[in-house]
Amino acid sequence: MLQKALELSDIFAPHEAKRRDELFQLNRRLIHYTSAAAAVSIIRNSAVWMRNVLCMNDYMEVEHGFQLMRRSFEPPVDSESERGLRAVAAALDAIFPEISKDCIDWFNGWLFALRNKTYVTCLSEHHPSENEYGRLSMWRSYTASQVGVGLIINPLPLYSLSQTFGAFSSPVYYFGDVELRDTFFEIASNVTANKDLLASKGADEVKGYFCMLLRGIAMCTKHPGFHEEKEWRIMHTQGLDEQGALLREVEIINGVPQPVFKIPLKDHLESGMTGISIPDLLEHVIIGPTEFPMPVKDAIVIELEKAGVKDAETKVSYSNIPLRT
């Protein structure tokens, strides 16, 4: 079932397929950089928070993608990305007339919710060369006034995320107009080459994949200058996605009350989601540069042991990378 889904996904999201294949072929891991306080909360409560995109440190982290999409099909349209989108639309309409308009209308209809009611948590690809020290640019983001921690996880369970679980995952794309145009051209070519397969799937299923493409580009595109981050996002849009296993609660963060969706880190048999308990998912913890490495390590080890992690002491290390502030 997963292979068939990936077959269609690869037609509409070859840019995601490349990142996914690279992740697994090179045996990469994902890492969640956060504060030590948040890391203790995640381990202790077996839950990861997704916060509203409006509350992100830099709202342009999501606004860039919406601006690209707006230049693709909102008048006046005469951008490079719009040329690419026209090619995809023509290829799809040749199979199912008017389907591209239906998809763009769907996107516009959900635009407010996508921009204002979407909740995310962010991860980065973790290179083996970073095992000892972590990534300097990320420590700079999390150690200005607190202790930073990197939680290294097995990425495989992310591909079990589904609407029935309540969230889905996607790599972040580092596109400008030209890069998005070229991606659209590749998708148009894929659609034409697989027109018989797509015709056999029916208009509703094809529409679902194209709508997901538009949504993914809007929600997961950043400026090419951020490429070194190699970010992945886990997302949920209130009203559009089923709540599934997610828990909606109110938390006060830096004095601001706000709703958050919490991802329970335990198996969810109803959606087929397994392997996400702390002992199964978490492979290693790196503590960022701090004056108090040993006490922080001891605290993390205690929480891991309480969570059922075996040999917890061996799974926590600290980075002594020199960090200038």
PDB file of N, CA, C and O in Angstrom, residues 23-50:
ATOM      1  N   LEU A  23      17.643  10.629   2.085  1.00  0.00           N
ATOM      2  CA  LEU A  23      17.603  10.407   3.525  1.00  0.00           C
ATOM      3  C   LEU A  23      17.823   8.937   3.865  1.00  0.00           C
ATOM      4  O   LEU A  23      18.611   8.592   4.753  1.00  0.00           O
ATOM      5  N   PHE A  24      17.143   8.041   3.126  1.00  0.00           N
ATOM      6  CA  PHE A  24      17.229   6.624   3.447  1.00  0.00           C
ATOM      7  C   PHE A  24      18.462   5.958   2.839  1.00  0.00           C
ATOM      8  O   PHE A  24      19.094   5.112   3.477  1.00  0.00           O
ATOM      9  N   GLN A  25      18.817   6.324   1.624  1.00  0.00           N
ATOM     10  CA  GLN A  25      19.969   5.705   0.988  1.00  0.00           C
ATOM     11  C   GLN A  25      21.260   6.033   1.718  1.00  0.00           C
ATOM     12  O   GLN A  25      22.171   5.207   1.797  1.00  0.00           O
ATOM     13  N   LEU A  26      21.344   7.235   2.259  1.00  0.00           N
ATOM     14  CA  LEU A  26      22.534   7.646   2.997  1.00  0.00           C
ATOM     15  C   LEU A  26      22.407   7.383   4.496  1.00  0.00           C
ATOM     16  O   LEU A  26      23.276   7.763   5.277  1.00  0.00           O
ATOM     17  N   ASN A  27      21.302   6.726   4.881  1.00  0.00           N
ATOM     18  CA  ASN A  27      21.077   6.351   6.276  1.00  0.00           C
ATOM     19  C   ASN A  27      21.147   7.561   7.206  1.00  0.00           C
ATOM     20  O   ASN A  27      21.700   7.514   8.303  1.00  0.00           O
ATOM     21  N   ARG A  28      20.550   8.664   6.755  1.00  0.00           N
ATOM     22  CA  ARG A  28      20.528   9.875   7.563  1.00  0.00           C
ATOM     23  C   ARG A  28      19.468   9.772   8.656  1.00  0.00           C
ATOM     24  O   ARG A  28      18.520   9.016   8.561  1.00  0.00           O
ATOM     25  N   ARG A  29      19.636  10.580   9.674  1.00  0.00           N
ATOM     26  CA  ARG A  29      18.661  10.697  10.726  1.00  0.00           C
ATOM     27  C   ARG A  29      18.066  12.107  10.713  1.00  0.00           C
ATOM     28  O   ARG A  29      18.556  12.995  10.024  1.00  0.00           O
ATOM     29  N   LEU A  30      17.014  12.298  11.483  1.00  0.00           N
ATOM     30  CA  LEU A  30      16.455  13.627  11.669  1.00  0.00           C
ATOM     31  C   LEU A  30      16.733  14.078  13.095  1.00  0.00           C
ATOM     32  O   LEU A  30      16.851  13.251  14.010  1.00  0.00           O
ATOM     33  N   ILE A  31      16.849  15.383  13.273  1.00  0.00           N
ATOM     34  CA  ILE A  31      17.146  15.920  14.594  1.00  0.00           C
ATOM     35  C   ILE A  31      16.201  17.084  14.883  1.00  0.00           C
ATOM     36  O   ILE A  31      15.909  17.901  14.002  1.00  0.00           O
ATOM     37  N   HIS A  32      15.700  17.124  16.087  1.00  0.00           N
ATOM     38  CA  HIS A  32      14.825  18.209  16.539  1.00  0.00           C
ATOM     39  C   HIS A  32      15.627  19.064  17.501  1.00  0.00           C
ATOM     40  O   HIS A  32      15.922  18.651  18.625  1.00  0.00           O
ATOM     41  N   TYR A  33      16.044  20.242  17.034  1.00  0.00           N
ATOM     42  CA  TYR A  33      16.748  21.181  17.899  1.00  0.00           C
ATOM     43  C   TYR A  33      15.718  21.960  18.714  1.00  0.00           C
ATOM     44  O   TYR A  33      14.763  22.520  18.173  1.00  0.00           O
ATOM     45  N   THR A  34      15.933  22.009  20.015  1.00  0.00           N
ATOM     46  CA  THR A  34      14.980  22.684  20.890  1.00  0.00           C
ATOM     47  C   THR A  34      15.708  23.095  22.163  1.00  0.00           C
ATOM     48  O   THR A  34      16.931  22.926  22.286  1.00  0.00           O
ATOM     49  N   SER A  35      14.990  23.642  23.109  1.00  0.00           N
ATOM     50  CA  SER A  35      15.588  23.977  24.401  1.00  0.00           C
ATOM     51  C   SER A  35      15.646  22.739  25.281  1.00  0.00           C
ATOM     52  O   SER A  35      14.880  21.780  25.089  1.00  0.00           O
ATOM     53  N   ALA A  36      16.530  22.751  26.261  1.00  0.00           N
ATOM     54  CA  ALA A  36      16.611  21.628  27.190  1.00  0.00           C
ATOM     55  C   ALA A  36      15.304  21.467  27.955  1.00  0.00           C
ATOM     56  O   ALA A  36      14.858  20.340  28.221  1.00  0.00           O
ATOM     57  N   ALA A  37      14.661  22.583  28.295  1.00  0.00           N
ATOM     58  CA  ALA A  37      13.381  22.513  29.010  1.00  0.00           C
ATOM     59  C   ALA A  37      12.330  21.816  28.160  1.00  0.00           C
ATOM     60  O   ALA A  37      11.563  20.969  28.646  1.00  0.00           O
ATOM     61  N   ALA A  38      12.279  22.166  26.855  1.00  0.00           N
ATOM     62  CA  ALA A  38      11.315  21.525  25.964  1.00  0.00           C
ATOM     63  C   ALA A  38      11.652  20.051  25.768  1.00  0.00           C
ATOM     64  O   ALA A  38      10.754  19.201  25.680  1.00  0.00           O
ATOM     65  N   ALA A  39      12.948  19.731  25.708  1.00  0.00           N
ATOM     66  CA  ALA A  39      13.357  18.332  25.544  1.00  0.00           C
ATOM     67  C   ALA A  39      12.907  17.492  26.727  1.00  0.00           C
ATOM     68  O   ALA A  39      12.407  16.366  26.566  1.00  0.00           O
ATOM     69  N   VAL A  40      13.073  18.018  27.945  1.00  0.00           N
ATOM     70  CA  VAL A  40      12.608  17.304  29.145  1.00  0.00           C
ATOM     71  C   VAL A  40      11.097  17.105  29.075  1.00  0.00           C
ATOM     72  O   VAL A  40      10.584  16.026  29.396  1.00  0.00           O
ATOM     73  N   SER A  41      10.375  18.119  28.643  1.00  0.00           N
ATOM     74  CA  SER A  41       8.922  18.009  28.530  1.00  0.00           C
ATOM     75  C   SER A  41       8.525  16.933  27.518  1.00  0.00           C
ATOM     76  O   SER A  41       7.603  16.144  27.758  1.00  0.00           O
ATOM     77  N   ILE A  42       9.214  16.902  26.378  1.00  0.00           N
ATOM     78  CA  ILE A  42       8.913  15.901  25.351  1.00  0.00           C
ATOM     79  C   ILE A  42       9.112  14.493  25.894  1.00  0.00           C
ATOM     80  O   ILE A  42       8.269  13.605  25.729  1.00  0.00           O
ATOM     81  N   ILE A  43      10.246  14.274  26.557  1.00  0.00           N
ATOM     82  CA  ILE A  43      10.568  12.941  27.078  1.00  0.00           C
ATOM     83  C   ILE A  43       9.641  12.570  28.224  1.00  0.00           C
ATOM     84  O   ILE A  43       9.103  11.460  28.292  1.00  0.00           O
ATOM     85  N   ARG A  44       9.421  13.507  29.136  1.00  0.00           N
ATOM     86  CA  ARG A  44       8.618  13.229  30.336  1.00  0.00           C
ATOM     87  C   ARG A  44       7.158  12.964  29.992  1.00  0.00           C
ATOM     88  O   ARG A  44       6.513  12.091  30.578  1.00  0.00           O
ATOM     89  N   ASN A  45       6.627  13.729  29.039  1.00  0.00           N
ATOM     90  CA  ASN A  45       5.204  13.623  28.705  1.00  0.00           C
ATOM     91  C   ASN A  45       4.927  12.811  27.452  1.00  0.00           C
ATOM     92  O   ASN A  45       3.763  12.645  27.070  1.00  0.00           O
ATOM     93  N   SER A  46       5.974  12.317  26.793  1.00  0.00           N
ATOM     94  CA  SER A  46       5.831  11.537  25.557  1.00  0.00           C
ATOM     95  C   SER A  46       4.939  12.258  24.553  1.00  0.00           C
ATOM     96  O   SER A  46       3.971  11.702  24.024  1.00  0.00           O
ATOM     97  N   ALA A  47       5.271  13.516  24.309  1.00  0.00           N
ATOM     98  CA  ALA A  47       4.482  14.315  23.370  1.00  0.00           C
ATOM     99  C   ALA A  47       5.331  15.442  22.812  1.00  0.00           C
ATOM    100  O   ALA A  47       6.159  16.029  23.519  1.00  0.00           O
ATOM    101  N   VAL A  48       5.117  15.739  21.531  1.00  0.00           N
ATOM    102  CA  VAL A  48       5.764  16.870  20.861  1.00  0.00           C
ATOM    103  C   VAL A  48       4.694  17.887  20.508  1.00  0.00           C
ATOM    104  O   VAL A  48       3.628  17.525  20.002  1.00  0.00           O
ATOM    105  N   TRP A  49       4.980  19.148  20.747  1.00  0.00           N
ATOM    106  CA  TRP A  49       4.018  20.198  20.446  1.00  0.00           C
ATOM    107  C   TRP A  49       4.156  20.678  19.005  1.00  0.00           C
ATOM    108  O   TRP A  49       5.256  20.812  18.479  1.00  0.00           O
ATOM    109  N   MET A  50       3.008  20.976  18.401  1.00  0.00           N
ATOM    110  CA  MET A  50       2.977  21.710  17.143  1.00  0.00           C
ATOM    111  C   MET A  50       2.365  23.076  17.440  1.00  0.00           C
ATOM    112  O   MET A  50       1.256  23.164  17.975  1.00  0.00           O
TER     113      MET A  50
END
